[in-house]
Amino acid sequence: MPIERTELLRALESVVSAAPGNPSLPILSTVLLTAREGSLIARCTDLDVSIATTVPMMMQATRDLTLVNDEWSICLPAAKLLELVKVFDDGEIRVEAEVDRVTLHTANGKYKLAGMDAQDFPADSKMDSNQ
């Protein structure tokens, strides 16, 4: 599902500060991305503080004009993803997610990032109940 680069960059910049630089658990250096109901939720935590933000994704029409509504979750290296999105040109980024990797399609190329299973990301019961 596509998302505007500026929206993704804004979301990542707002949550990445919660991801510790040298975490005791590798999953804490990731950003949890969840696509659901036409939105992308980005969340980072250091177990004491969690920051999340939601940005709209663009609905994508197929040939028969039905809307594609992909729902997925994946944990990606927060700093690496932010660094990558910063150098992308403005425009649309199409995201294809699998269990352990994501492919970002831009006007200038295709970028693959290895990730971690979203089920390994620490739950935050307060935030999960609000989403």
PDB file of C-alpha atoms in Angstrom:
ATOM      1  CA  MET A   1       0.000   0.000   0.000  1.00  0.00           C
ATOM      2  CA  PRO A   2       1.481   3.409  -0.901  1.00  0.00           C
ATOM      3  CA  ILE A   3       2.373   6.214   1.502  1.00  0.00           C
ATOM      4  CA  GLU A   4       3.731   9.694   0.886  1.00  0.00           C
ATOM      5  CA  ARG A   5       7.442   9.970   1.688  1.00  0.00           C
ATOM      6  CA  THR A   6       6.966  13.174   3.712  1.00  0.00           C
ATOM      7  CA  GLU A   7       4.300  11.504   5.875  1.00  0.00           C
ATOM      8  CA  LEU A   8       6.488   8.452   6.529  1.00  0.00           C
ATOM      9  CA  LEU A   9       9.508  10.629   7.310  1.00  0.00           C
ATOM     10  CA  ARG A  10       7.501  12.761   9.746  1.00  0.00           C
ATOM     11  CA  ALA A  11       6.193   9.631  11.499  1.00  0.00           C
ATOM     12  CA  LEU A  12       9.641   8.049  11.809  1.00  0.00           C
ATOM     13  CA  GLU A  13      11.258  11.248  13.081  1.00  0.00           C
ATOM     14  CA  SER A  14       8.621  11.519  15.795  1.00  0.00           C
ATOM     15  CA  VAL A  15       8.988   7.968  17.156  1.00  0.00           C
ATOM     16  CA  VAL A  16      12.635   6.999  16.643  1.00  0.00           C
ATOM     17  CA  SER A  17      13.767   8.971  19.693  1.00  0.00           C
ATOM     18  CA  ALA A  18      12.185   6.277  21.878  1.00  0.00           C
ATOM     19  CA  ALA A  19      14.407   3.552  20.369  1.00  0.00           C
ATOM     20  CA  PRO A  20      17.591   3.220  22.460  1.00  0.00           C
ATOM     21  CA  GLY A  21      20.976   3.354  20.724  1.00  0.00           C
ATOM     22  CA  ASN A  22      22.480   0.262  22.382  1.00  0.00           C
ATOM     23  CA  PRO A  23      19.514  -1.711  23.656  1.00  0.00           C
ATOM     24  CA  SER A  24      19.707  -4.748  25.913  1.00  0.00           C
ATOM     25  CA  LEU A  25      17.213  -6.450  23.577  1.00  0.00           C
ATOM     26  CA  PRO A  26      17.738  -6.148  19.796  1.00  0.00           C
ATOM     27  CA  ILE A  27      13.985  -5.718  19.179  1.00  0.00           C
ATOM     28  CA  LEU A  28      14.144  -2.373  21.028  1.00  0.00           C
ATOM     29  CA  SER A  29      16.253  -0.873  18.217  1.00  0.00           C
ATOM     30  CA  THR A  30      13.365  -1.406  15.800  1.00  0.00           C
ATOM     31  CA  VAL A  31      10.279   0.506  14.814  1.00  0.00           C
ATOM     32  CA  LEU A  32       7.063  -1.492  14.766  1.00  0.00           C
ATOM     33  CA  LEU A  33       5.140  -0.667  11.590  1.00  0.00           C
ATOM     34  CA  THR A  34       1.516  -1.783  11.417  1.00  0.00           C
ATOM     35  CA  ALA A  35      -0.710  -1.207   8.398  1.00  0.00           C
ATOM     36  CA  ARG A  36      -4.355  -1.358   9.362  1.00  0.00           C
ATOM     37  CA  GLU A  37      -7.599   0.230   8.181  1.00  0.00           C
ATOM     38  CA  GLY A  38      -5.875   2.489   5.651  1.00  0.00           C
ATOM     39  CA  SER A  39      -3.325   3.825   8.143  1.00  0.00           C
ATOM     40  CA  LEU A  40       0.263   3.127   9.070  1.00  0.00           C
ATOM     41  CA  ILE A  41       1.078   3.057  12.773  1.00  0.00           C
ATOM     42  CA  ALA A  42       4.745   3.547  13.718  1.00  0.00           C
ATOM     43  CA  ARG A  43       5.841   2.757  17.275  1.00  0.00           C
ATOM     44  CA  CYS A  44       9.140   2.630  19.171  1.00  0.00           C
ATOM     45  CA  THR A  45       9.834   1.891  22.816  1.00  0.00           C
ATOM     46  CA  ASP A  46      12.680   1.604  25.310  1.00  0.00           C
ATOM     47  CA  LEU A  47      10.338  -0.270  27.710  1.00  0.00           C
ATOM     48  CA  ASP A  48       9.940   2.853  29.861  1.00  0.00           C
ATOM     49  CA  VAL A  49       8.659   5.194  27.161  1.00  0.00           C
ATOM     50  CA  SER A  50       6.641   4.320  24.059  1.00  0.00           C
ATOM     51  CA  ILE A  51       5.921   6.735  21.228  1.00  0.00           C
ATOM     52  CA  ALA A  52       3.442   5.988  18.458  1.00  0.00           C
ATOM     53  CA  THR A  53       1.973   7.944  15.591  1.00  0.00           C
ATOM     54  CA  THR A  54      -0.502   7.162  12.844  1.00  0.00           C
ATOM     55  CA  VAL A  55      -0.365   8.382   9.249  1.00  0.00           C
ATOM     56  CA  PRO A  56      -2.831   7.774   6.422  1.00  0.00           C
ATOM     57  CA  MET A  57      -1.897   5.424   3.619  1.00  0.00           C
ATOM     58  CA  MET A  58      -3.267   5.902   0.133  1.00  0.00           C
ATOM     59  CA  MET A  59      -5.835   3.337  -0.895  1.00  0.00           C
ATOM     60  CA  GLN A  60      -4.824   1.573  -4.078  1.00  0.00           C
ATOM     61  CA  ALA A  61      -7.341   0.685  -6.769  1.00  0.00           C
ATOM     62  CA  THR A  62      -6.963  -2.565  -8.675  1.00  0.00           C
ATOM     63  CA  ARG A  63      -8.055  -3.093 -12.284  1.00  0.00           C
ATOM     64  CA  ASP A  64     -11.610  -3.907 -11.250  1.00  0.00           C
ATOM     65  CA  LEU A  65     -11.671  -0.739  -9.086  1.00  0.00           C
ATOM     66  CA  THR A  66     -11.945  -2.579  -5.784  1.00  0.00           C
ATOM     67  CA  LEU A  67      -9.722  -1.222  -3.043  1.00  0.00           C
ATOM     68  CA  VAL A  68      -6.734  -3.152  -1.787  1.00  0.00           C
ATOM     69  CA  ASN A  69      -6.554  -3.080   2.008  1.00  0.00           C
ATOM     70  CA  ASP A  70      -3.391  -4.872   3.114  1.00  0.00           C
ATOM     71  CA  GLU A  71      -2.972  -5.417   6.849  1.00  0.00           C
ATOM     72  CA  TRP A  72       0.458  -6.331   8.167  1.00  0.00           C
ATOM     73  CA  SER A  73       2.984  -5.688  10.957  1.00  0.00           C
ATOM     74  CA  ILE A  74       6.766  -5.868  10.942  1.00  0.00           C
ATOM     75  CA  CYS A  75       9.680  -4.573  13.015  1.00  0.00           C
ATOM     76  CA  LEU A  76      12.406  -2.796  11.040  1.00  0.00           C
ATOM     77  CA  PRO A  77      15.728  -1.291  12.161  1.00  0.00           C
ATOM     78  CA  ALA A  78      14.612   2.192  13.227  1.00  0.00           C
ATOM     79  CA  ALA A  79      17.795   4.150  12.494  1.00  0.00           C
ATOM     80  CA  LYS A  80      18.424   2.431   9.151  1.00  0.00           C
ATOM     81  CA  LEU A  81      14.846   2.961   7.960  1.00  0.00           C
ATOM     82  CA  LEU A  82      14.923   6.641   8.969  1.00  0.00           C
ATOM     83  CA  GLU A  83      18.269   7.139   7.215  1.00  0.00           C
ATOM     84  CA  LEU A  84      16.930   5.496   4.056  1.00  0.00           C
ATOM     85  CA  VAL A  85      13.667   7.461   3.935  1.00  0.00           C
ATOM     86  CA  LYS A  86      15.578  10.729   4.419  1.00  0.00           C
ATOM     87  CA  VAL A  87      17.438  10.229   1.134  1.00  0.00           C
ATOM     88  CA  PHE A  88      14.376   9.240  -0.913  1.00  0.00           C
ATOM     89  CA  ASP A  89      12.967  11.856  -3.277  1.00  0.00           C
ATOM     90  CA  ASP A  90       9.557  13.246  -2.351  1.00  0.00           C
ATOM     91  CA  GLY A  91       6.697  11.222  -3.734  1.00  0.00           C
ATOM     92  CA  GLU A  92       4.971   7.930  -3.215  1.00  0.00           C
ATOM     93  CA  ILE A  93       6.564   4.927  -1.511  1.00  0.00           C
ATOM     94  CA  ARG A  94       4.879   1.579  -2.078  1.00  0.00           C
ATOM     95  CA  VAL A  95       5.424  -0.849   0.797  1.00  0.00           C
ATOM     96  CA  GLU A  96       5.359  -4.630   0.424  1.00  0.00           C
ATOM     97  CA  ALA A  97       5.711  -6.453   3.735  1.00  0.00           C
ATOM     98  CA  GLU A  98       6.471 -10.062   4.513  1.00  0.00           C
ATOM     99  CA  VAL A  99       7.012 -11.705   7.898  1.00  0.00           C
ATOM    100  CA  ASP A 100      10.739 -10.918   8.040  1.00  0.00           C
ATOM    101  CA  ARG A 101      11.391  -8.308   5.351  1.00  0.00           C
ATOM    102  CA  VAL A 102       9.931  -5.277   3.649  1.00  0.00           C
ATOM    103  CA  THR A 103      10.421  -3.951   0.140  1.00  0.00           C
ATOM    104  CA  LEU A 104      10.108  -0.211  -0.445  1.00  0.00           C
ATOM    105  CA  HIS A 105       9.377   0.813  -4.027  1.00  0.00           C
ATOM    106  CA  THR A 106      10.125   4.416  -4.994  1.00  0.00           C
ATOM    107  CA  ALA A 107      10.343   6.222  -8.314  1.00  0.00           C
ATOM    108  CA  ASN A 108      14.121   5.710  -8.222  1.00  0.00           C
ATOM    109  CA  GLY A 109      14.398   2.087  -7.155  1.00  0.00           C
ATOM    110  CA  LYS A 110      13.506  -0.842  -4.970  1.00  0.00           C
ATOM    111  CA  TYR A 111      14.965  -1.242  -1.464  1.00  0.00           C
ATOM    112  CA  LYS A 112      14.772  -4.355   0.722  1.00  0.00           C
ATOM    113  CA  LEU A 113      15.173  -4.320   4.493  1.00  0.00           C
ATOM    114  CA  ALA A 114      15.372  -7.347   6.741  1.00  0.00           C
ATOM    115  CA  GLY A 115      13.095  -7.131   9.732  1.00  0.00           C
ATOM    116  CA  MET A 116      11.901  -9.034  12.752  1.00  0.00           C
ATOM    117  CA  ASP A 117       8.581 -10.629  13.549  1.00  0.00           C
ATOM    118  CA  ALA A 118       6.147  -8.061  14.966  1.00  0.00           C
ATOM    119  CA  GLN A 119       5.021 -10.558  17.609  1.00  0.00           C
ATOM    120  CA  ASP A 120       8.422 -10.123  19.271  1.00  0.00           C
ATOM    121  CA  PHE A 121       7.856  -6.384  19.834  1.00  0.00           C
ATOM    122  CA  PRO A 122       7.029  -5.533  23.474  1.00  0.00           C
ATOM    123  CA  ALA A 123       3.313  -5.047  24.052  1.00  0.00           C
ATOM    124  CA  ASP A 124       2.119  -1.794  25.539  1.00  0.00           C
ATOM    125  CA  SER A 125      -1.351  -2.483  26.886  1.00  0.00           C
ATOM    126  CA  LYS A 126      -2.265   1.204  27.211  1.00  0.00           C
ATOM    127  CA  MET A 127      -1.342   1.981  23.610  1.00  0.00           C
ATOM    128  CA  ASP A 128      -2.817  -1.247  22.206  1.00  0.00           C
ATOM    129  CA  SER A 129      -6.182  -0.523  23.794  1.00  0.00           C
ATOM    130  CA  ASN A 130      -6.280   2.955  22.144  1.00  0.00           C
ATOM    131  CA  GLN A 131      -5.610   1.705  18.614  1.00  0.00           C
TER     132      GLN A 131
END
